[in-house]
Amino acid sequence: RSATNARLDDFRKERKLTKDQVDAVRNAIELTRTTLADVRGLKQPEQPDAATFDSANYQKSLKRVLDKYQESLEQLERKKEEHGLNDGDVEVLTTYFDILAEPKDAVRIKSDLRLYNEFIDPAFRLSFGGSEWNEEKIIEIVDRDPTMYVKEIDDDFVGRSIASPGEFFNELNSELVYAIFVSPAQGKVTVAFRGSVNANDWMANTHKLGKMTDLKLPGFTSEEAEPHRKIYGRAHEGFGNYLFEKTQKGPNGSYKSKSEEIMGVLENLFKKGGELERKFPQQKFSLYVTGHSLGGAMSTMFAFRAALDGEFGMVTNVSFASPYCGDQGFRDAFYELEKANKIRHIRFANEEDVVPLIPFVAPDVWNISTPPLEMFKHTGMNVRLYNPHHLLRPKCRLFYPKMGSWVNETRNAVLNNFPMGLSIGVVSKHLCPEYSDRLDGAEEELKKITVESLYERPELTGWDYTRP
């Protein structure tokens, strides 16, 4: 989508078209498709029953849909003439619009990756595991649930796959990218956050050396609502701004934070009489939130936001390679939701992956209202994955920031310090294929445990569930 948006933007500039004019062409193309589908859908029975078949009414209906189809073709021709476009241009635009279309099911995603793989920047493909790895994973998803579909992908402001040097310091040029997936077969709605891929994402990763700010929730909706936001500890300023603060002006004129945009989509899905109940009345759905790298931090912060009101039942957060995102105050607030059975977090981290170990401290020596050094803390059940090819090492180990245990805290501080992540091939240990390889290696051990059983062990967590 990022590469296609860039190509579409280049096409628009070459033809000296405005975004509104491109949208008008898109609407004209879509209208021809809709009306053609109506024509094809209005078929006369092969052997109509003379007693029940109303030939006159059928002919009238057929003429009506054919007239609409003809009108749509004429409208498209007017747009072509108005903007100096030919049939080849329309075919190119149609391809771009198809790739960007929403909603989109798993089969079409798989098709896009195979047909338009050359669109994608090689550096972008490397960051996400390469073309073959991605195709393999998409095929697995299709096999598990061919009915899975993407409800929404938000990349309104995303730039090219890899930002140019001139774009590096423009923090708002490329904003948060997320997608919402619905899997009817598995009864899951999943919010997935994209990891760090371009310069602006890494700016958010290292923003102000990991300086902290108050985590105020819900996210920004309007200036009038600001006094009603509550503080839940402190969080990485770059991450917090990225997800919970005012955005660029969107297509609908709103500056609403990304977190609250996502909440709106989820509420419409889950509410009584909403999309899930209408389309799949016999299925119960649960909410999952996931992400890798920067997306892992976003997933944890958003899962916390989604669990606050309790309207989605249990929220399950599965993060990979997540950097730190909050302080002890945030962890304490997270504990309370875990104890109330509103959220659970499984945090996968590779041994020798440096990203989950940063930023371990937030220096703020110039602000006398806060401590000169604020310590970041991880949340949730940490599954540490080891190289499966090392025969004398475990495949995985489990850690949790046990409440009230200084011994546990000291051990975690040693294991989660920055030098522990320094090794040869540090970049490859952070990428998705390495995580996938280590998960496969630990599969047998991981199958022996469940998330529910882990959270029901007070000797591990340091607390019992809060009972009503």
Protein backbone atom coordinates (compact mmCIF):
# COMPACT_ATOMS: atom_id res chain seq x y z
CA ARG A 1 0.00 0.00 0.00
CA SER A 2 2.82 2.40 0.82
CA ALA A 3 4.51 1.76 -2.53
CA THR A 4 1.20 1.99 -4.39
CA ASN A 5 0.29 5.27 -2.72
CA ALA A 6 3.69 6.62 -3.78
CA ARG A 7 3.11 5.51 -7.39
CA LEU A 8 -0.35 7.01 -7.38
CA ASP A 9 1.06 10.28 -6.08
CA ASP A 10 3.72 10.28 -8.82
CA PHE A 11 1.03 9.63 -11.45
CA ARG A 12 -1.08 12.49 -10.09
CA LYS A 13 1.84 14.94 -10.22
CA GLU A 14 2.83 13.89 -13.75
CA ARG A 15 -0.72 14.53 -14.97
CA LYS A 16 -1.02 17.71 -12.87
CA LEU A 17 -4.12 16.37 -11.13
CA THR A 18 -5.40 17.27 -7.68
CA LYS A 19 -6.26 14.61 -5.12
CA ASP A 20 -9.95 15.49 -5.52
CA GLN A 21 -9.71 14.91 -9.27
CA VAL A 22 -8.08 11.51 -8.73
CA ASP A 23 -10.83 10.65 -6.25
CA ALA A 24 -13.43 11.64 -8.87
CA VAL A 25 -11.83 9.25 -11.38
CA ARG A 26 -11.77 6.53 -8.72
CA ASN A 27 -15.49 7.04 -8.08
CA ALA A 28 -16.25 6.90 -11.82
CA ILE A 29 -14.31 3.62 -12.21
CA GLU A 30 -16.05 2.14 -9.17
CA LEU A 31 -19.45 3.15 -10.53
CA THR A 32 -18.81 1.29 -13.81
CA ARG A 33 -17.91 -1.82 -11.84
CA THR A 34 -20.96 -1.60 -9.60
CA THR A 35 -23.39 -1.11 -12.45
CA LEU A 36 -21.76 -3.89 -14.51
CA ALA A 37 -22.17 -6.23 -11.52
CA ASP A 38 -25.86 -5.27 -11.41
CA VAL A 39 -26.21 -6.17 -15.11
CA ARG A 40 -24.53 -9.53 -14.62
CA GLY A 41 -26.64 -10.21 -11.55
CA LEU A 42 -29.88 -9.73 -13.43
CA LYS A 43 -29.98 -12.98 -15.37
CA GLN A 44 -33.06 -14.45 -16.97
CA PRO A 45 -33.73 -18.05 -15.88
CA GLU A 46 -32.65 -20.60 -18.51
CA GLN A 47 -36.08 -22.24 -18.48
CA PRO A 48 -38.47 -19.69 -16.94
CA ASP A 49 -41.79 -20.90 -15.63
CA ALA A 50 -44.36 -19.28 -17.91
CA ALA A 51 -46.88 -19.17 -15.07
CA THR A 52 -44.65 -17.24 -12.67
CA PHE A 53 -42.06 -15.46 -14.81
CA ASP A 54 -42.95 -11.81 -15.51
CA SER A 55 -41.17 -11.15 -18.80
CA ALA A 56 -42.32 -7.52 -19.06
CA ASN A 57 -41.06 -6.68 -15.57
CA TYR A 58 -37.77 -8.46 -16.28
CA GLN A 59 -37.24 -6.46 -19.48
CA LYS A 60 -38.02 -3.24 -17.63
CA SER A 61 -35.50 -4.07 -14.88
CA LEU A 62 -32.88 -5.07 -17.43
CA LYS A 63 -33.31 -1.80 -19.34
CA ARG A 64 -32.94 0.16 -16.11
CA VAL A 65 -29.65 -1.47 -15.10
CA LEU A 66 -28.30 -1.30 -18.66
CA ASP A 67 -29.11 2.41 -18.80
CA LYS A 68 -27.27 2.96 -15.52
CA TYR A 69 -24.29 1.03 -16.80
CA GLN A 70 -24.25 3.10 -19.99
CA GLU A 71 -24.44 6.30 -17.94
CA SER A 72 -21.48 5.18 -15.82
CA LEU A 73 -19.40 4.49 -18.94
CA GLU A 74 -20.24 7.93 -20.30
CA GLN A 75 -19.31 9.53 -16.98
CA LEU A 76 -15.94 7.76 -17.03
CA GLU A 77 -15.34 8.92 -20.61
CA ARG A 78 -16.06 12.51 -19.55
CA LYS A 79 -13.54 12.22 -16.73
CA LYS A 80 -10.93 10.80 -19.11
CA GLU A 81 -11.45 13.65 -21.56
CA GLU A 82 -11.53 16.27 -18.80
CA HIS A 83 -8.19 15.15 -17.34
CA GLY A 84 -6.42 14.05 -20.53
CA LEU A 85 -6.40 10.34 -19.65
CA ASN A 86 -6.40 7.40 -22.05
CA ASP A 87 -7.49 3.76 -21.66
CA GLY A 88 -4.00 2.75 -20.51
CA ASP A 89 -4.05 5.40 -17.77
CA VAL A 90 -7.40 4.14 -16.53
CA GLU A 91 -6.09 0.57 -16.47
CA VAL A 92 -3.07 1.67 -14.38
CA LEU A 93 -5.28 3.64 -12.00
CA THR A 94 -7.67 0.71 -11.68
CA THR A 95 -4.76 -1.51 -10.59
CA TYR A 96 -3.69 1.04 -7.97
CA PHE A 97 -7.25 1.44 -6.67
CA ASP A 98 -7.64 -2.36 -6.45
CA ILE A 99 -4.56 -2.67 -4.25
CA LEU A 100 -5.78 0.14 -1.97
CA ALA A 101 -9.36 -1.12 -1.76
CA GLU A 102 -10.97 -1.88 1.63
CA PRO A 103 -12.25 -4.15 3.02
CA LYS A 104 -10.08 -6.88 1.54
CA ASP A 105 -10.10 -10.59 2.24
CA ALA A 106 -7.07 -12.82 2.78
CA VAL A 107 -7.26 -14.32 -0.71
CA ARG A 108 -6.99 -10.87 -2.33
CA ILE A 109 -4.09 -9.90 -0.05
CA LYS A 110 -2.27 -13.05 -1.14
CA SER A 111 -3.02 -12.21 -4.77
CA ASP A 112 -1.72 -8.64 -4.37
CA LEU A 113 1.57 -9.83 -2.90
CA ARG A 114 2.12 -12.23 -5.78
CA LEU A 115 1.00 -9.95 -8.60
CA TYR A 116 2.52 -6.67 -7.46
CA ASN A 117 5.56 -7.74 -5.47
CA GLU A 118 7.83 -5.59 -7.65
CA PHE A 119 6.06 -2.46 -6.38
CA ILE A 120 7.60 -2.91 -2.93
CA ASP A 121 10.89 -1.24 -2.03
CA PRO A 122 13.61 -3.92 -1.51
CA ALA A 123 14.66 -2.34 1.80
CA PHE A 124 11.04 -2.44 2.97
CA ARG A 125 10.77 -6.12 2.03
CA LEU A 126 13.97 -6.88 3.94
CA SER A 127 12.65 -5.12 7.05
CA PHE A 128 9.59 -7.38 7.04
CA GLY A 129 11.29 -10.64 6.18
CA GLY A 130 11.45 -10.66 2.38
CA SER A 131 8.92 -11.54 -0.30
CA GLU A 132 9.02 -15.34 0.08
CA TRP A 133 8.58 -15.20 3.86
CA ASN A 134 5.62 -12.83 3.60
CA GLU A 135 3.94 -14.90 0.90
CA GLU A 136 4.42 -18.03 3.01
CA LYS A 137 2.80 -16.36 6.03
CA ILE A 138 -0.12 -15.01 4.00
CA ILE A 139 -0.75 -18.51 2.61
CA GLU A 140 -0.80 -19.84 6.18
CA ILE A 141 -3.38 -17.20 7.12
CA VAL A 142 -5.55 -18.04 4.10
CA ASP A 143 -5.37 -21.74 4.95
CA ARG A 144 -6.39 -21.10 8.57
CA ASP A 145 -9.32 -18.89 7.64
CA PRO A 146 -10.08 -18.06 3.98
CA THR A 147 -12.95 -15.86 5.22
CA MET A 148 -10.58 -13.53 7.11
CA TYR A 149 -10.77 -9.96 5.88
CA VAL A 150 -9.15 -6.61 6.53
CA LYS A 151 -11.79 -4.32 7.96
CA GLU A 152 -9.63 -1.23 7.77
CA ILE A 153 -6.09 -0.15 6.99
CA ASP A 154 -5.16 3.35 8.09
CA ASP A 155 -2.22 4.83 6.23
CA ASP A 156 -3.63 8.24 5.33
CA PHE A 157 -0.37 10.04 5.99
CA VAL A 158 2.20 7.33 5.35
CA GLY A 159 5.04 8.32 3.07
CA ARG A 160 7.20 6.12 0.91
CA SER A 161 8.50 2.85 2.26
CA ILE A 162 11.87 4.37 3.14
CA ALA A 163 11.79 8.10 3.86
CA SER A 164 14.26 10.27 1.98
CA PRO A 165 16.90 12.25 3.93
CA GLY A 166 14.89 15.44 3.40
CA GLU A 167 11.88 13.83 5.10
CA PHE A 168 13.80 12.44 8.06
CA PHE A 169 13.10 15.25 10.50
CA ASN A 170 9.48 15.81 9.50
CA GLU A 171 7.93 13.82 12.35
CA LEU A 172 4.36 14.09 11.09
CA ASN A 173 5.16 13.15 7.49
CA SER A 174 4.60 9.48 8.23
CA GLU A 175 2.13 8.63 10.97
CA LEU A 176 1.01 5.46 12.65
CA VAL A 177 0.01 2.58 10.39
CA TYR A 178 -2.46 0.03 11.67
CA ALA A 179 -4.89 -2.53 10.31
CA ILE A 180 -7.96 -4.23 11.76
CA PHE A 181 -8.55 -7.87 10.79
CA VAL A 182 -11.67 -9.96 11.31
CA SER A 183 -11.38 -13.77 11.43
CA PRO A 184 -14.85 -15.34 11.58
CA ALA A 185 -13.50 -18.91 11.79
CA GLN A 186 -11.32 -18.12 14.82
CA GLY A 187 -13.67 -15.62 16.42
CA LYS A 188 -10.94 -12.97 16.55
CA VAL A 189 -10.75 -9.28 15.79
CA THR A 190 -7.09 -8.28 15.65
CA VAL A 191 -5.60 -4.79 15.66
CA ALA A 192 -2.09 -4.97 14.19
CA PHE A 193 0.46 -2.17 14.30
CA ARG A 194 3.25 -1.93 11.76
CA GLY A 195 6.84 -1.97 13.01
CA SER A 196 9.63 0.53 12.40
CA VAL A 197 10.41 0.82 8.72
CA ASN A 198 11.11 4.40 7.72
CA ALA A 199 13.05 7.28 9.20
CA ASN A 200 10.07 8.85 10.93
CA ASP A 201 9.24 5.59 12.72
CA TRP A 202 12.78 5.41 14.06
CA MET A 203 12.45 9.06 15.12
CA ALA A 204 9.48 7.99 17.23
CA ASN A 205 11.53 5.04 18.57
CA THR A 206 14.33 7.30 19.82
CA HIS A 207 12.42 10.55 20.27
CA LYS A 208 14.20 12.83 22.78
CA LEU A 209 16.33 9.93 24.04
CA GLY A 210 13.26 8.21 25.44
CA LYS A 211 11.97 11.18 27.44
CA MET A 212 8.78 10.37 29.38
CA THR A 213 5.51 12.22 29.60
CA ASP A 214 2.24 11.67 31.46
CA LEU A 215 0.13 8.98 29.80
CA LYS A 216 -3.27 10.64 29.48
CA LEU A 217 -6.26 8.59 28.41
CA PRO A 218 -8.49 8.43 26.49
CA GLY A 219 -6.55 9.77 23.54
CA PHE A 220 -7.09 13.23 22.11
CA THR A 221 -10.53 13.85 20.62
CA SER A 222 -11.05 17.62 21.04
CA GLU A 223 -9.75 20.56 23.02
CA GLU A 224 -12.98 20.57 25.04
CA ALA A 225 -12.37 16.99 26.22
CA GLU A 226 -8.80 17.59 27.40
CA PRO A 227 -9.65 18.27 31.08
CA HIS A 228 -11.40 14.87 31.33
CA ARG A 229 -8.37 12.77 30.38
CA LYS A 230 -6.83 10.79 33.27
CA ILE A 231 -3.18 9.97 33.94
CA TYR A 232 -2.04 6.33 34.02
CA GLY A 233 1.63 6.60 34.90
CA ARG A 234 4.22 7.94 32.49
CA ALA A 235 5.14 6.71 29.04
CA HIS A 236 7.72 7.19 26.30
CA GLU A 237 6.92 10.62 24.88
CA GLY A 238 7.44 9.64 21.25
CA PHE A 239 5.24 6.56 21.53
CA GLY A 240 2.56 8.38 23.52
CA ASN A 241 2.35 11.26 21.05
CA TYR A 242 2.35 8.84 18.13
CA LEU A 243 -0.73 7.01 19.39
CA PHE A 244 -2.69 9.23 21.78
CA GLU A 245 -2.19 12.85 20.75
CA LYS A 246 -3.55 15.15 18.03
CA THR A 247 -2.80 14.04 14.46
CA GLN A 248 -2.69 15.80 11.15
CA LYS A 249 -6.07 16.94 9.83
CA GLY A 250 -7.71 13.85 8.36
CA PRO A 251 -9.93 13.52 5.28
CA ASN A 252 -12.97 14.14 7.50
CA GLY A 253 -11.43 17.29 9.01
CA SER A 254 -10.71 15.61 12.36
CA TYR A 255 -7.52 15.82 14.43
CA LYS A 256 -8.62 12.89 16.59
CA SER A 257 -5.82 10.66 17.90
CA LYS A 258 -5.23 7.32 16.23
CA SER A 259 -6.16 5.46 19.41
CA GLU A 260 -9.65 6.94 19.44
CA GLU A 261 -10.11 6.38 15.70
CA ILE A 262 -9.39 2.69 16.28
CA MET A 263 -11.70 2.61 19.30
CA GLY A 264 -14.51 3.98 17.13
CA VAL A 265 -14.08 1.22 14.54
CA LEU A 266 -13.97 -1.48 17.24
CA GLU A 267 -17.04 -0.13 19.01
CA ASN A 268 -19.00 -0.28 15.75
CA LEU A 269 -17.85 -3.86 15.23
CA PHE A 270 -18.60 -5.15 18.73
CA LYS A 271 -21.71 -3.18 19.72
CA LYS A 272 -25.11 -4.84 19.94
CA GLY A 273 -26.51 -4.92 16.42
CA GLY A 274 -23.06 -4.06 15.05
CA GLU A 275 -21.26 -5.58 12.07
CA LEU A 276 -20.10 -8.73 13.86
CA GLU A 277 -23.52 -9.57 15.25
CA ARG A 278 -25.23 -8.89 11.92
CA LYS A 279 -22.81 -10.87 9.76
CA PHE A 280 -21.90 -13.68 12.18
CA PRO A 281 -24.78 -14.00 14.68
CA GLN A 282 -23.65 -17.44 15.92
CA GLN A 283 -20.01 -16.50 16.54
CA LYS A 284 -18.49 -14.87 19.61
CA PHE A 285 -15.48 -12.62 19.03
CA SER A 286 -12.50 -11.67 21.18
CA LEU A 287 -10.16 -8.72 20.76
CA TYR A 288 -6.44 -9.26 20.10
CA VAL A 289 -3.78 -6.58 19.65
CA THR A 290 -0.36 -7.26 18.16
CA GLY A 291 2.70 -5.65 16.63
CA HIS A 292 6.45 -5.98 16.08
CA SER A 293 9.17 -3.55 17.16
CA LEU A 294 7.66 -0.04 17.30
CA GLY A 295 4.37 -1.78 16.53
CA GLY A 296 4.89 -3.97 19.61
CA ALA A 297 5.08 -0.91 21.88
CA MET A 298 2.02 0.57 20.16
CA SER A 299 0.14 -2.70 20.65
CA THR A 300 0.78 -2.75 24.40
CA MET A 301 -0.26 0.86 24.89
CA PHE A 302 -3.37 0.49 22.77
CA ALA A 303 -4.35 -2.83 24.39
CA PHE A 304 -4.21 -1.03 27.74
CA ARG A 305 -6.45 1.72 26.34
CA ALA A 306 -8.94 -0.79 24.91
CA ALA A 307 -9.12 -2.71 28.20
CA LEU A 308 -9.76 0.37 30.35
CA ASP A 309 -13.51 0.55 29.79
CA GLY A 310 -14.03 -3.22 29.73
CA GLU A 311 -16.40 -3.05 26.75
CA PHE A 312 -14.55 -5.70 24.72
CA GLY A 313 -14.21 -8.32 27.46
CA MET A 314 -10.72 -9.80 27.78
CA VAL A 315 -8.16 -8.00 25.61
CA THR A 316 -5.17 -10.14 24.61
CA ASN A 317 -1.93 -8.38 23.68
CA VAL A 318 0.73 -10.39 21.82
CA SER A 319 3.81 -8.26 21.16
CA PHE A 320 7.10 -9.07 19.44
CA ALA A 321 10.45 -7.30 19.88
CA SER A 322 8.79 -4.43 21.73
CA PRO A 323 10.93 -1.66 23.19
CA TYR A 324 10.06 -0.27 26.61
CA CYS A 325 7.05 2.03 26.61
CA GLY A 326 6.18 3.02 30.21
CA ASP A 327 7.33 3.50 33.79
CA GLN A 328 6.44 1.78 37.07
CA GLY A 329 3.24 3.85 37.28
CA PHE A 330 2.13 2.48 33.91
CA ARG A 331 3.10 -1.03 35.01
CA ASP A 332 1.06 -0.63 38.22
CA ALA A 333 -1.98 0.47 36.20
CA PHE A 334 -1.39 -2.51 33.90
CA TYR A 335 -1.30 -4.82 36.95
CA GLU A 336 -4.74 -3.57 38.00
CA LEU A 337 -6.27 -4.45 34.63
CA GLU A 338 -4.56 -7.85 34.67
CA LYS A 339 -5.88 -8.54 38.17
CA ALA A 340 -9.38 -7.49 37.05
CA ASN A 341 -9.14 -10.06 34.21
CA LYS A 342 -9.47 -7.33 31.57
CA ILE A 343 -6.09 -7.75 29.84
CA ARG A 344 -3.30 -10.25 29.37
CA HIS A 345 0.00 -9.62 27.64
CA ILE A 346 2.42 -12.11 26.12
CA ARG A 347 5.66 -10.33 25.18
CA PHE A 348 8.01 -12.30 22.92
CA ALA A 349 11.64 -11.18 22.83
CA ASN A 350 14.63 -12.84 21.20
CA GLU A 351 17.80 -13.27 23.19
CA GLU A 352 20.36 -10.82 21.74
CA ASP A 353 17.70 -8.59 20.22
CA VAL A 354 18.68 -5.14 21.43
CA VAL A 355 15.37 -3.38 20.70
CA PRO A 356 13.43 -4.84 23.70
CA LEU A 357 16.22 -3.42 25.91
CA ILE A 358 15.84 0.23 24.88
CA PRO A 359 15.29 2.91 26.02
CA PHE A 360 16.03 1.54 29.52
CA VAL A 361 16.26 5.00 31.14
CA ALA A 362 14.69 8.39 30.43
CA PRO A 363 17.10 11.26 31.13
CA ASP A 364 15.38 14.55 31.97
CA VAL A 365 18.04 16.58 33.76
CA TRP A 366 16.63 19.92 32.60
CA ASN A 367 13.15 19.51 34.08
CA ILE A 368 13.17 20.08 37.84
CA SER A 369 9.55 18.88 38.20
CA THR A 370 10.48 15.28 37.39
CA PRO A 371 13.31 12.98 38.55
CA PRO A 372 16.55 13.42 36.55
CA LEU A 373 16.41 9.74 35.59
CA GLU A 374 13.16 7.83 35.08
CA MET A 375 13.33 4.07 34.64
CA PHE A 376 11.33 2.25 32.01
CA LYS A 377 9.56 -1.00 32.93
CA HIS A 378 8.18 -3.83 30.80
CA THR A 379 4.74 -5.36 31.36
CA GLY A 380 3.20 -8.78 30.85
CA MET A 381 4.49 -12.34 30.52
CA ASN A 382 7.86 -12.28 28.79
CA VAL A 383 8.65 -15.33 26.66
CA ARG A 384 12.35 -15.12 25.86
CA LEU A 385 13.23 -17.08 22.71
CA TYR A 386 16.67 -18.63 22.22
CA ASN A 387 18.48 -19.79 19.11
CA PRO A 388 16.98 -23.25 18.40
CA HIS A 389 20.25 -24.40 16.85
CA HIS A 390 22.11 -24.12 20.17
CA LEU A 391 21.64 -27.62 21.51
CA LEU A 392 22.68 -26.88 25.12
CA ARG A 393 20.41 -23.87 25.53
CA PRO A 394 16.69 -23.86 26.36
CA LYS A 395 14.33 -23.05 23.51
CA CYS A 396 12.48 -20.52 25.62
CA ARG A 397 12.19 -19.17 29.16
CA LEU A 398 9.36 -17.39 30.93
CA PHE A 399 9.63 -14.22 33.01
CA TYR A 400 7.10 -11.94 34.69
CA PRO A 401 7.65 -8.70 36.67
CA LYS A 402 6.35 -10.28 39.87
CA MET A 403 4.56 -7.70 41.97
CA GLY A 404 6.42 -6.78 45.17
CA SER A 405 9.46 -9.00 44.55
CA TRP A 406 12.81 -7.16 44.67
CA VAL A 407 14.63 -10.40 43.83
CA ASN A 408 12.56 -10.76 40.66
CA GLU A 409 13.06 -7.07 39.85
CA THR A 410 16.83 -7.35 40.25
CA ARG A 411 17.01 -10.43 38.01
CA ASN A 412 14.91 -8.75 35.32
CA ALA A 413 17.04 -5.60 35.51
CA VAL A 414 20.16 -7.69 34.83
CA LEU A 415 18.57 -9.65 31.98
CA ASN A 416 16.99 -6.58 30.38
CA ASN A 417 19.99 -4.28 30.29
CA PHE A 418 21.29 -2.91 27.00
CA PRO A 419 24.68 -4.74 26.83
CA MET A 420 22.84 -8.09 26.98
CA GLY A 421 21.48 -7.39 23.52
CA LEU A 422 24.79 -6.64 21.84
CA SER A 423 25.97 -9.45 19.59
CA ILE A 424 27.06 -10.28 16.08
CA GLY A 425 24.16 -10.07 13.66
CA VAL A 426 22.14 -7.86 15.99
CA VAL A 427 19.88 -6.57 13.19
CA SER A 428 18.88 -10.02 11.93
CA LYS A 429 17.92 -11.09 15.46
CA HIS A 430 15.30 -8.34 15.47
CA LEU A 431 13.59 -9.25 12.19
CA CYS A 432 10.39 -11.25 11.80
CA PRO A 433 11.95 -14.35 10.15
CA GLU A 434 14.25 -14.87 13.15
CA TYR A 435 11.30 -14.58 15.52
CA SER A 436 9.36 -17.04 13.38
CA ASP A 437 12.29 -19.50 13.35
CA ARG A 438 12.67 -19.36 17.14
CA LEU A 439 8.92 -19.72 17.71
CA ASP A 440 8.99 -22.84 15.55
CA GLY A 441 11.92 -24.16 17.56
CA ALA A 442 10.07 -23.61 20.85
CA GLU A 443 6.72 -24.90 19.58
CA GLU A 444 6.65 -28.12 21.61
CA GLU A 445 7.49 -26.32 24.85
CA LEU A 446 5.01 -23.52 24.21
CA LYS A 447 2.22 -26.01 23.52
CA LYS A 448 2.52 -27.25 27.11
CA ILE A 449 1.37 -23.94 28.58
CA THR A 450 -1.62 -21.64 28.13
CA VAL A 451 -1.92 -17.94 28.77
CA GLU A 452 -4.79 -18.57 31.18
CA SER A 453 -2.77 -21.02 33.28
CA LEU A 454 0.16 -18.61 33.55
CA TYR A 455 -2.03 -15.81 34.84
CA GLU A 456 -3.59 -18.13 37.42
CA ARG A 457 -0.27 -18.74 39.19
CA PRO A 458 0.13 -16.24 42.07
CA GLU A 459 3.63 -17.60 42.77
CA LEU A 460 4.55 -16.27 39.31
CA THR A 461 2.56 -13.01 39.25
CA GLY A 462 2.60 -12.00 42.90
CA TRP A 463 -1.16 -11.37 42.89
CA ASP A 464 -4.55 -13.09 42.69
CA TYR A 465 -7.37 -12.14 40.36
CA THR A 466 -9.68 -9.47 41.76
CA ARG A 467 -13.01 -11.18 42.30
CA PRO A 468 -16.27 -9.18 42.06
